[in-house]
């Protein structure tokens, strides 16, 4: 083995606050996505403009996903090692998970725009519904004892995805196939996850090594603006991936500092986390004059201020759920936390299903206060659907 695979020391039961934060982030994501179509909202309830040098709570939702991915990496790798996975099997799992996220991201992006229904010969909404059906076939944890039947179901799903990719046409002339117009949210998470796990292995889970890697990610974002030489321009277009990777690594850093050693007192853990808040917060403000704060441009300032916010949210949830043991209030979002992919795609399924059936929500649902109330109700509805689907044995896992 050319490097030792790191594992965290803690073998205690799952940290509840991590799951709660994942579920809470999903709930807020559904809420803000539904808010996007509501008119008459104040600026702080919308994404900040690309050049605004500002951010709102809406701009922290995507970093919240990335941050939780990072926090989970040490636990996930340790669990697989304890199950007996070797380097080859572990690498295979990481690559298959990344590829799955990239595939899902590309399909979802192409269903949102750039398609040519006339050339496809099928409604894009019906096409999308077939896509999500295939997703369930491939990635559902089928409650079937017969392994051959499970594999057959997944093969049917894969064949379906290939067929849908071949059917798809885009462009005005309809002669273009599916392309990664951009990778989509899931695809961006996939790339950041791949890079971050690779860094985690290379640094052997070292706090210093991961801290240096976060700084290097910031440098990669800045290099293209430092000169016209080829060595600088090579990194042009990589800045977004570097920034997203830095957020994932920041989540991993918090886990290593905050949760790695069970013997560390709670007070010291909290103090360490608060120190990280100060460090990332200061970094965000100090870098602001050079890069500005922008989610769209994925600037380091936006990333580090988002990380500081995520740490504060995690600390609050940790104190409530893991220290004060107030967990019952989070029961409703727990299924979504355990099945984030399922919760993520449900709103899209509802949207395409309504388009196919020619139905829609009343216009009042997208106006001012009533729109905000509806966004909350819709988010709760999705949480309820996840619970129902879980009872029907539909649990997606990459």
CSV table of C-alpha atoms in Angstrom, one decimal:
chain,number,residue,atom,x,y,z
A,1,UNK,CA,0.0,0.0,0.0
A,2,UNK,CA,1.5,3.3,-1.1
A,3,UNK,CA,-0.1,5.2,1.7
A,4,UNK,CA,-1.9,4.3,4.9
A,5,UNK,CA,-5.6,4.9,4.9
A,6,UNK,CA,-6.6,7.2,7.8
A,7,UNK,CA,-9.5,6.4,10.1
A,8,UNK,CA,-10.9,8.4,13.0
A,9,UNK,CA,-10.4,7.0,16.5
A,10,UNK,CA,-14.1,7.4,17.6
A,11,UNK,CA,-16.1,4.2,17.2
A,12,UNK,CA,-19.1,5.5,19.2
A,13,UNK,CA,-22.5,5.7,17.8
A,14,UNK,CA,-23.4,8.1,15.0
A,15,UNK,CA,-23.2,11.8,15.9
A,16,UNK,CA,-26.9,12.8,15.9
A,17,UNK,CA,-26.3,16.5,15.2
A,18,UNK,CA,-24.6,15.7,11.8
A,19,UNK,CA,-27.8,13.9,10.7
A,20,UNK,CA,-30.0,16.7,12.0
A,21,UNK,CA,-27.9,19.3,10.2
A,22,UNK,CA,-28.2,17.3,6.9
A,23,UNK,CA,-31.9,17.0,7.3
A,24,UNK,CA,-32.2,20.7,8.2
A,25,UNK,CA,-30.2,21.7,5.2
A,26,UNK,CA,-32.4,19.6,2.9
A,27,UNK,CA,-35.5,21.2,4.4
A,28,UNK,CA,-34.1,24.7,3.9
A,29,UNK,CA,-33.0,23.8,0.3
A,30,UNK,CA,-36.5,22.7,-0.6
A,31,UNK,CA,-37.9,25.9,1.0
A,32,UNK,CA,-35.6,28.3,-0.8
A,33,UNK,CA,-36.0,26.5,-4.2
A,34,UNK,CA,-39.8,26.9,-3.8
A,35,UNK,CA,-39.3,30.5,-2.8
A,36,UNK,CA,-37.4,31.2,-6.1
A,37,UNK,CA,-40.7,31.6,-8.0
A,38,UNK,CA,-42.4,33.8,-5.4
A,39,UNK,CA,-42.8,37.5,-6.2
A,40,UNK,CA,-42.6,40.4,-3.8
A,41,UNK,CA,-39.9,39.0,-1.5
A,42,UNK,CA,-37.2,41.0,0.3
A,43,UNK,CA,-33.7,40.7,-1.0
A,44,UNK,CA,-32.4,38.7,1.9
A,45,UNK,CA,-34.8,35.8,0.9
A,46,UNK,CA,-33.2,35.5,-2.6
A,47,UNK,CA,-29.8,34.7,-3.9
A,48,UNK,CA,-27.5,37.7,-4.1
A,49,UNK,CA,-26.7,38.9,-7.6
A,50,UNK,CA,-23.4,37.6,-9.0
A,51,UNK,CA,-21.6,41.0,-8.8
A,52,UNK,CA,-23.3,42.2,-5.6
A,53,UNK,CA,-20.4,41.5,-3.3
A,54,UNK,CA,-22.9,40.1,-0.8
A,55,UNK,CA,-24.6,37.0,0.3
A,56,UNK,CA,-27.9,35.9,2.0
A,57,UNK,CA,-28.9,32.9,4.0
A,58,UNK,CA,-30.1,31.4,0.7
A,59,UNK,CA,-26.5,31.4,-0.6
A,60,UNK,CA,-25.3,29.3,2.4
A,61,UNK,CA,-27.6,26.3,1.5
A,62,UNK,CA,-25.4,24.7,-1.1
A,63,UNK,CA,-22.3,25.2,1.0
A,64,UNK,CA,-24.2,23.5,3.8
A,65,UNK,CA,-24.5,20.4,1.6
A,66,UNK,CA,-20.8,20.5,0.9
A,67,UNK,CA,-19.9,21.0,4.5
A,68,UNK,CA,-21.9,18.0,5.7
A,69,UNK,CA,-20.4,15.9,3.0
A,70,UNK,CA,-17.0,16.8,4.4
A,71,UNK,CA,-18.0,16.2,8.0
A,72,UNK,CA,-19.2,12.7,7.0
A,73,UNK,CA,-16.1,11.6,5.1
A,74,UNK,CA,-14.0,10.5,8.1
A,75,UNK,CA,-16.9,8.5,9.6
A,76,UNK,CA,-17.9,6.9,6.3
A,77,UNK,CA,-14.4,5.8,5.5
A,78,UNK,CA,-13.8,4.5,9.0
A,79,UNK,CA,-17.0,2.5,8.8
A,80,UNK,CA,-16.0,0.9,5.5
A,81,UNK,CA,-12.6,0.1,6.8
A,82,UNK,CA,-14.1,-1.6,9.9
A,83,UNK,CA,-16.2,-3.7,7.6
A,84,UNK,CA,-13.1,-5.0,6.0
A,85,UNK,CA,-12.9,-2.9,2.8
A,86,UNK,CA,-9.4,-2.7,1.3
A,87,UNK,CA,-7.9,0.2,-0.7
A,88,UNK,CA,-9.2,-1.2,-4.0
A,89,UNK,CA,-12.8,-1.7,-2.8
A,90,UNK,CA,-12.8,1.7,-1.1
A,91,UNK,CA,-11.5,3.5,-4.2
A,92,UNK,CA,-14.2,1.7,-6.2
A,93,UNK,CA,-16.9,2.9,-3.9
A,94,UNK,CA,-15.7,6.5,-4.0
A,95,UNK,CA,-15.4,6.4,-7.8
A,96,UNK,CA,-18.8,4.8,-8.3
A,97,UNK,CA,-20.4,7.3,-6.0
A,98,UNK,CA,-18.8,10.2,-7.8
A,99,UNK,CA,-19.8,8.9,-11.2
A,100,UNK,CA,-23.4,8.4,-10.0
A,101,UNK,CA,-23.5,12.0,-8.8
A,102,UNK,CA,-22.1,13.3,-12.1
A,103,UNK,CA,-24.7,11.2,-14.1
A,104,UNK,CA,-27.6,12.5,-12.0
A,105,UNK,CA,-26.3,16.1,-12.3
A,106,UNK,CA,-26.0,16.0,-16.1
A,107,UNK,CA,-29.4,14.4,-16.6
A,108,UNK,CA,-31.1,16.9,-14.3
A,109,UNK,CA,-29.4,19.9,-15.9
A,110,UNK,CA,-30.4,18.7,-19.4
A,111,UNK,CA,-34.0,18.3,-18.3
A,112,UNK,CA,-34.1,21.9,-17.1
A,113,UNK,CA,-33.1,23.5,-20.4
A,114,UNK,CA,-31.4,23.2,-23.8
A,115,UNK,CA,-33.7,20.4,-25.0
A,116,UNK,CA,-35.6,20.0,-28.3
A,117,UNK,CA,-38.9,18.2,-27.6
A,118,UNK,CA,-39.8,18.1,-31.3
A,119,UNK,CA,-36.5,16.2,-32.2
A,120,UNK,CA,-36.9,13.9,-29.1
A,121,UNK,CA,-40.5,13.0,-30.0
A,122,UNK,CA,-41.4,13.0,-26.3
A,123,UNK,CA,-42.3,15.6,-23.7
A,124,UNK,CA,-39.3,16.6,-21.7
A,125,UNK,CA,-41.4,16.2,-18.6
A,126,UNK,CA,-42.3,12.6,-19.4
A,127,UNK,CA,-38.7,12.0,-20.3
A,128,UNK,CA,-37.7,13.4,-16.9
A,129,UNK,CA,-40.2,11.1,-15.1
A,130,UNK,CA,-38.8,8.1,-16.9
A,131,UNK,CA,-35.3,9.3,-15.8
A,132,UNK,CA,-36.3,9.4,-12.1
A,133,UNK,CA,-38.0,6.0,-12.4
A,134,UNK,CA,-34.7,4.6,-13.6
A,135,UNK,CA,-32.9,6.4,-10.8
A,136,UNK,CA,-35.0,4.5,-8.3
A,137,UNK,CA,-34.4,1.2,-10.1
A,138,UNK,CA,-30.6,1.7,-10.0
A,139,UNK,CA,-30.0,3.3,-6.6
A,140,UNK,CA,-32.8,2.0,-4.5
A,141,UNK,CA,-31.8,-0.3,-1.7
A,142,UNK,CA,-34.2,-3.0,-2.8
A,143,UNK,CA,-35.7,-5.0,0.1
A,144,UNK,CA,-35.3,-8.3,-1.9
A,145,UNK,CA,-33.3,-11.2,-0.6
A,146,UNK,CA,-32.5,-12.6,-4.1
A,147,UNK,CA,-29.2,-10.9,-5.2
A,148,UNK,CA,-29.8,-11.9,-8.9
A,149,UNK,CA,-33.2,-10.2,-8.9
A,150,UNK,CA,-31.7,-7.0,-7.4
A,151,UNK,CA,-29.0,-7.0,-10.0
A,152,UNK,CA,-31.5,-7.5,-12.8
A,153,UNK,CA,-33.6,-4.6,-11.6
A,154,UNK,CA,-30.5,-2.3,-11.5
A,155,UNK,CA,-29.5,-3.5,-15.0
A,156,UNK,CA,-32.9,-2.6,-16.3
A,157,UNK,CA,-32.5,0.9,-14.8
A,158,UNK,CA,-29.1,1.3,-16.3
A,159,UNK,CA,-30.4,0.3,-19.8
A,160,UNK,CA,-33.2,2.8,-19.3
A,161,UNK,CA,-30.8,5.6,-18.5
A,162,UNK,CA,-28.8,4.7,-21.6
A,163,UNK,CA,-31.9,4.7,-23.7
A,164,UNK,CA,-33.0,8.1,-22.3
A,165,UNK,CA,-29.6,9.6,-23.1
A,166,UNK,CA,-29.8,8.3,-26.7
A,167,UNK,CA,-33.3,9.7,-27.1
A,168,UNK,CA,-32.4,13.2,-25.8
A,169,UNK,CA,-31.8,15.9,-28.3
A,170,UNK,CA,-30.9,19.5,-27.8
A,171,UNK,CA,-30.1,22.7,-29.7
A,172,UNK,CA,-32.3,24.5,-32.3
A,173,UNK,CA,-31.7,21.9,-35.0
A,174,UNK,CA,-32.1,19.0,-32.6
A,175,UNK,CA,-28.9,17.3,-33.6
A,176,UNK,CA,-27.1,17.7,-30.2
A,177,UNK,CA,-26.9,15.0,-27.5
A,178,UNK,CA,-26.8,15.4,-23.8
A,179,UNK,CA,-23.8,17.5,-22.6
A,180,UNK,CA,-22.7,18.8,-19.2
A,181,UNK,CA,-23.9,22.4,-19.8
A,182,UNK,CA,-22.9,22.6,-16.2
A,183,UNK,CA,-22.6,19.7,-13.8
A,184,UNK,CA,-25.7,20.6,-11.7
A,185,UNK,CA,-25.7,20.7,-7.9
A,186,UNK,CA,-25.2,17.0,-7.6
A,187,UNK,CA,-22.4,16.9,-10.1
A,188,UNK,CA,-20.6,19.8,-8.3
A,189,UNK,CA,-20.9,17.8,-5.1
A,190,UNK,CA,-19.6,14.8,-6.8
A,191,UNK,CA,-16.4,16.5,-8.0
A,192,UNK,CA,-15.8,18.1,-4.6
A,193,UNK,CA,-16.3,14.8,-2.9
A,194,UNK,CA,-13.9,13.0,-5.2
A,195,UNK,CA,-11.2,15.7,-4.7
A,196,UNK,CA,-11.7,15.9,-1.0
A,197,UNK,CA,-11.5,12.1,-0.4
A,198,UNK,CA,-8.3,12.0,-2.4
A,199,UNK,CA,-6.8,14.8,-0.3
A,200,UNK,CA,-8.0,13.0,2.8
A,201,UNK,CA,-6.0,9.9,1.8
A,202,UNK,CA,-3.0,11.8,0.7
A,203,UNK,CA,-2.7,13.8,3.9
A,204,UNK,CA,-3.6,10.7,5.9
A,205,UNK,CA,-6.3,12.6,7.8
A,206,UNK,CA,-3.7,15.2,9.0
A,207,UNK,CA,-5.2,18.4,10.4
A,208,UNK,CA,-2.2,20.3,9.2
A,209,UNK,CA,-2.3,18.7,5.8
A,210,UNK,CA,-6.0,19.4,5.2
A,211,UNK,CA,-5.5,23.0,6.4
A,212,UNK,CA,-2.8,23.4,3.8
A,213,UNK,CA,-5.0,21.8,1.2
A,214,UNK,CA,-7.7,24.4,1.9
A,215,UNK,CA,-5.2,27.2,1.4
A,216,UNK,CA,-4.1,25.6,-1.8
A,217,UNK,CA,-7.7,25.5,-3.1
A,218,UNK,CA,-7.9,29.3,-2.4
A,219,UNK,CA,-4.6,29.8,-4.3
A,220,UNK,CA,-5.9,27.7,-7.3
A,221,UNK,CA,-8.9,30.1,-7.5
A,222,UNK,CA,-6.6,33.1,-7.5
A,223,UNK,CA,-3.9,31.9,-9.9
A,224,UNK,CA,-5.7,32.8,-13.2
A,225,UNK,CA,-5.8,36.5,-12.1
A,226,UNK,CA,-2.1,36.6,-11.3
A,227,UNK,CA,-0.8,36.7,-14.9
A,228,UNK,CA,-1.2,35.7,-18.5
A,229,UNK,CA,1.5,33.0,-18.4
A,230,UNK,CA,0.3,29.5,-19.4
A,231,UNK,CA,1.1,28.1,-15.9
A,232,UNK,CA,-1.5,30.5,-14.5
A,233,UNK,CA,-4.1,30.2,-17.2
A,234,UNK,CA,-4.0,26.4,-16.8
A,235,UNK,CA,-6.1,26.8,-13.7
A,236,UNK,CA,-8.7,29.0,-15.4
A,237,UNK,CA,-12.1,27.3,-15.0
A,238,UNK,CA,-10.9,25.2,-12.0
A,239,UNK,CA,-11.6,27.9,-9.4
A,240,UNK,CA,-15.2,26.8,-8.7
A,241,UNK,CA,-14.2,23.2,-8.1
A,242,UNK,CA,-11.3,24.3,-5.9
A,243,UNK,CA,-13.6,26.5,-3.8
A,244,UNK,CA,-16.2,23.8,-3.4
A,245,UNK,CA,-13.5,21.4,-2.4
A,246,UNK,CA,-12.3,23.8,0.2
A,247,UNK,CA,-15.8,23.8,1.8
A,248,UNK,CA,-15.9,20.0,1.9
A,249,UNK,CA,-12.4,19.9,3.4
A,250,UNK,CA,-13.5,22.5,6.0
A,251,UNK,CA,-16.3,20.1,7.1
A,252,UNK,CA,-13.7,17.3,7.3
A,253,UNK,CA,-11.4,19.6,9.3
A,254,UNK,CA,-14.2,20.3,11.9
A,255,UNK,CA,-14.8,16.6,12.3
A,256,UNK,CA,-11.1,15.9,12.9
A,257,UNK,CA,-10.8,18.7,15.4
A,258,UNK,CA,-14.2,18.4,17.1
A,259,UNK,CA,-15.1,14.8,17.0
A,260,UNK,CA,-12.0,12.7,16.5
A,261,UNK,CA,-10.8,12.3,20.1
A,262,UNK,CA,-13.5,11.1,22.5
A,263,UNK,CA,-11.4,12.1,25.5
A,264,UNK,CA,-11.5,15.8,24.7
A,265,UNK,CA,-13.9,17.7,27.0
A,266,UNK,CA,-17.0,19.2,25.5
A,267,UNK,CA,-15.8,22.7,26.5
A,268,UNK,CA,-12.6,22.3,24.6
A,269,UNK,CA,-14.4,21.0,21.6
A,270,UNK,CA,-16.7,24.0,21.6
A,271,UNK,CA,-13.8,26.4,22.0
A,272,UNK,CA,-11.9,24.7,19.1
A,273,UNK,CA,-15.0,25.0,16.9
A,274,UNK,CA,-15.4,28.7,17.8
A,275,UNK,CA,-11.8,29.3,17.0
A,276,UNK,CA,-12.5,27.9,13.5
A,277,UNK,CA,-15.4,30.2,13.2
A,278,UNK,CA,-13.1,33.2,13.9
A,279,UNK,CA,-10.4,31.9,11.5
A,280,UNK,CA,-12.8,31.3,8.6
A,281,UNK,CA,-14.7,34.4,9.3
A,282,UNK,CA,-11.6,36.6,9.3
A,283,UNK,CA,-10.3,34.8,6.2
A,284,UNK,CA,-13.5,35.6,4.4
A,285,UNK,CA,-13.5,39.3,5.3
A,286,UNK,CA,-9.7,39.7,4.6
A,287,UNK,CA,-10.1,38.1,1.1
A,288,UNK,CA,-13.2,40.1,0.3
A,289,UNK,CA,-11.4,43.1,-1.2
A,290,UNK,CA,-9.6,40.8,-3.7
A,291,UNK,CA,-12.3,38.4,-4.7
A,292,UNK,CA,-15.6,39.8,-3.4
A,293,UNK,CA,-18.4,37.7,-2.0
A,294,UNK,CA,-20.3,35.8,-4.7
A,295,UNK,CA,-21.9,32.4,-4.7
A,296,UNK,CA,-22.2,32.5,-8.5
A,297,UNK,CA,-18.4,33.0,-9.0
A,298,UNK,CA,-17.7,30.7,-6.1
A,299,UNK,CA,-15.2,33.1,-4.5
A,300,UNK,CA,-13.1,32.1,-1.5
A,301,UNK,CA,-14.7,34.9,0.6
A,302,UNK,CA,-18.2,33.4,0.0
A,303,UNK,CA,-16.8,29.9,0.9
A,304,UNK,CA,-15.1,30.8,4.1
A,305,UNK,CA,-18.0,33.0,5.4
A,306,UNK,CA,-20.3,30.1,4.6
A,307,UNK,CA,-18.1,27.7,6.4
A,308,UNK,CA,-18.1,30.0,9.5
A,309,UNK,CA,-21.9,30.0,9.4
A,310,UNK,CA,-22.1,26.2,9.0
A,311,UNK,CA,-19.9,25.7,12.0
A,312,UNK,CA,-22.1,27.9,14.1
A,313,UNK,CA,-25.3,26.1,13.0
A,314,UNK,CA,-23.7,22.7,13.7
A,315,UNK,CA,-22.6,23.9,17.2
A,316,UNK,CA,-26.1,25.0,18.0
A,317,UNK,CA,-27.5,21.6,16.8
A,318,UNK,CA,-24.8,19.7,18.7
A,319,UNK,CA,-25.7,21.5,21.9
A,320,UNK,CA,-29.4,20.9,21.5
A,321,UNK,CA,-29.3,17.3,20.3
A,322,UNK,CA,-26.1,15.6,21.5
A,323,UNK,CA,-25.6,17.6,24.7
A,324,UNK,CA,-29.1,18.5,25.9
A,325,UNK,CA,-30.5,15.4,24.3
A,326,UNK,CA,-33.4,17.3,22.8
A,327,UNK,CA,-34.0,15.0,19.8
A,328,UNK,CA,-37.7,14.5,19.4
A,329,UNK,CA,-38.2,17.7,17.5
A,330,UNK,CA,-35.9,16.4,14.7
A,331,UNK,CA,-37.8,13.1,14.2
A,332,UNK,CA,-39.7,14.5,11.2
A,333,UNK,CA,-36.6,15.4,9.2
A,334,UNK,CA,-34.6,12.3,10.2
A,335,UNK,CA,-35.8,10.2,7.3
A,336,UNK,CA,-34.7,12.9,4.8
A,337,UNK,CA,-31.4,13.1,6.5
A,338,UNK,CA,-30.9,9.4,6.0
A,339,UNK,CA,-32.1,9.6,2.4
A,340,UNK,CA,-30.9,12.9,1.1
A,341,UNK,CA,-30.9,11.9,-2.6
A,342,UNK,CA,-34.6,10.9,-2.4
A,343,UNK,CA,-35.6,14.1,-0.7
A,344,UNK,CA,-33.6,16.1,-3.3
A,345,UNK,CA,-35.3,14.7,-6.3
A,346,UNK,CA,-38.9,14.6,-5.0
A,347,UNK,CA,-39.6,18.3,-5.8
A,348,UNK,CA,-38.5,17.8,-9.4
A,349,UNK,CA,-40.7,14.7,-9.7
A,350,UNK,CA,-43.7,16.6,-8.4
A,351,UNK,CA,-42.9,19.5,-10.9
A,352,UNK,CA,-42.6,17.2,-14.0
A,353,UNK,CA,-45.6,15.1,-12.9
A,354,UNK,CA,-47.7,18.3,-12.7
A,355,UNK,CA,-46.6,19.4,-16.1
A,356,UNK,CA,-47.5,16.0,-17.6
A,357,UNK,CA,-50.9,16.1,-16.1
A,358,UNK,CA,-51.5,19.7,-16.9
A,359,UNK,CA,-52.0,20.8,-13.3
A,360,UNK,CA,-50.4,23.5,-11.2
A,361,UNK,CA,-50.5,25.3,-7.9
A,362,UNK,CA,-52.7,28.4,-7.5
A,363,UNK,CA,-51.1,31.7,-8.4
A,364,UNK,CA,-51.6,32.9,-4.8
A,365,UNK,CA,-48.9,30.4,-3.8
A,366,UNK,CA,-46.3,32.5,-5.5
A,367,UNK,CA,-47.1,35.9,-4.1
A,368,UNK,CA,-45.6,37.5,-1.0
A,369,UNK,CA,-46.6,36.2,2.4
A,370,UNK,CA,-48.8,33.5,1.0
A,371,UNK,CA,-45.9,32.3,-1.1
A,372,UNK,CA,-43.6,32.1,2.0
A,373,UNK,CA,-46.3,30.1,3.8
A,374,UNK,CA,-46.7,27.8,0.9
A,375,UNK,CA,-43.0,27.2,0.6
A,376,UNK,CA,-42.9,26.1,4.2
A,377,UNK,CA,-45.9,23.8,3.7
A,378,UNK,CA,-44.4,22.4,0.5
A,379,UNK,CA,-41.1,21.6,2.3
A,380,UNK,CA,-43.0,19.8,5.1
A,381,UNK,CA,-45.0,17.9,2.4
A,382,UNK,CA,-41.8,16.7,0.9
A,383,UNK,CA,-40.5,15.6,4.3
A,384,UNK,CA,-43.8,13.6,4.7
A,385,UNK,CA,-43.4,12.0,1.3
A,386,UNK,CA,-39.9,10.8,2.2
A,387,UNK,CA,-41.3,9.2,5.3
A,388,UNK,CA,-44.1,7.5,3.2
A,389,UNK,CA,-41.6,6.3,0.6
A,390,UNK,CA,-39.3,4.9,3.2
A,391,UNK,CA,-42.1,2.8,4.6
A,392,UNK,CA,-42.7,1.6,1.0
A,393,UNK,CA,-39.0,0.5,1.1
A,394,UNK,CA,-37.8,3.2,-1.3
A,395,UNK,CA,-34.4,4.3,0.0
A,396,UNK,CA,-31.9,5.7,-2.4
A,397,UNK,CA,-28.2,5.4,-1.7
A,398,UNK,CA,-25.2,6.1,-3.9
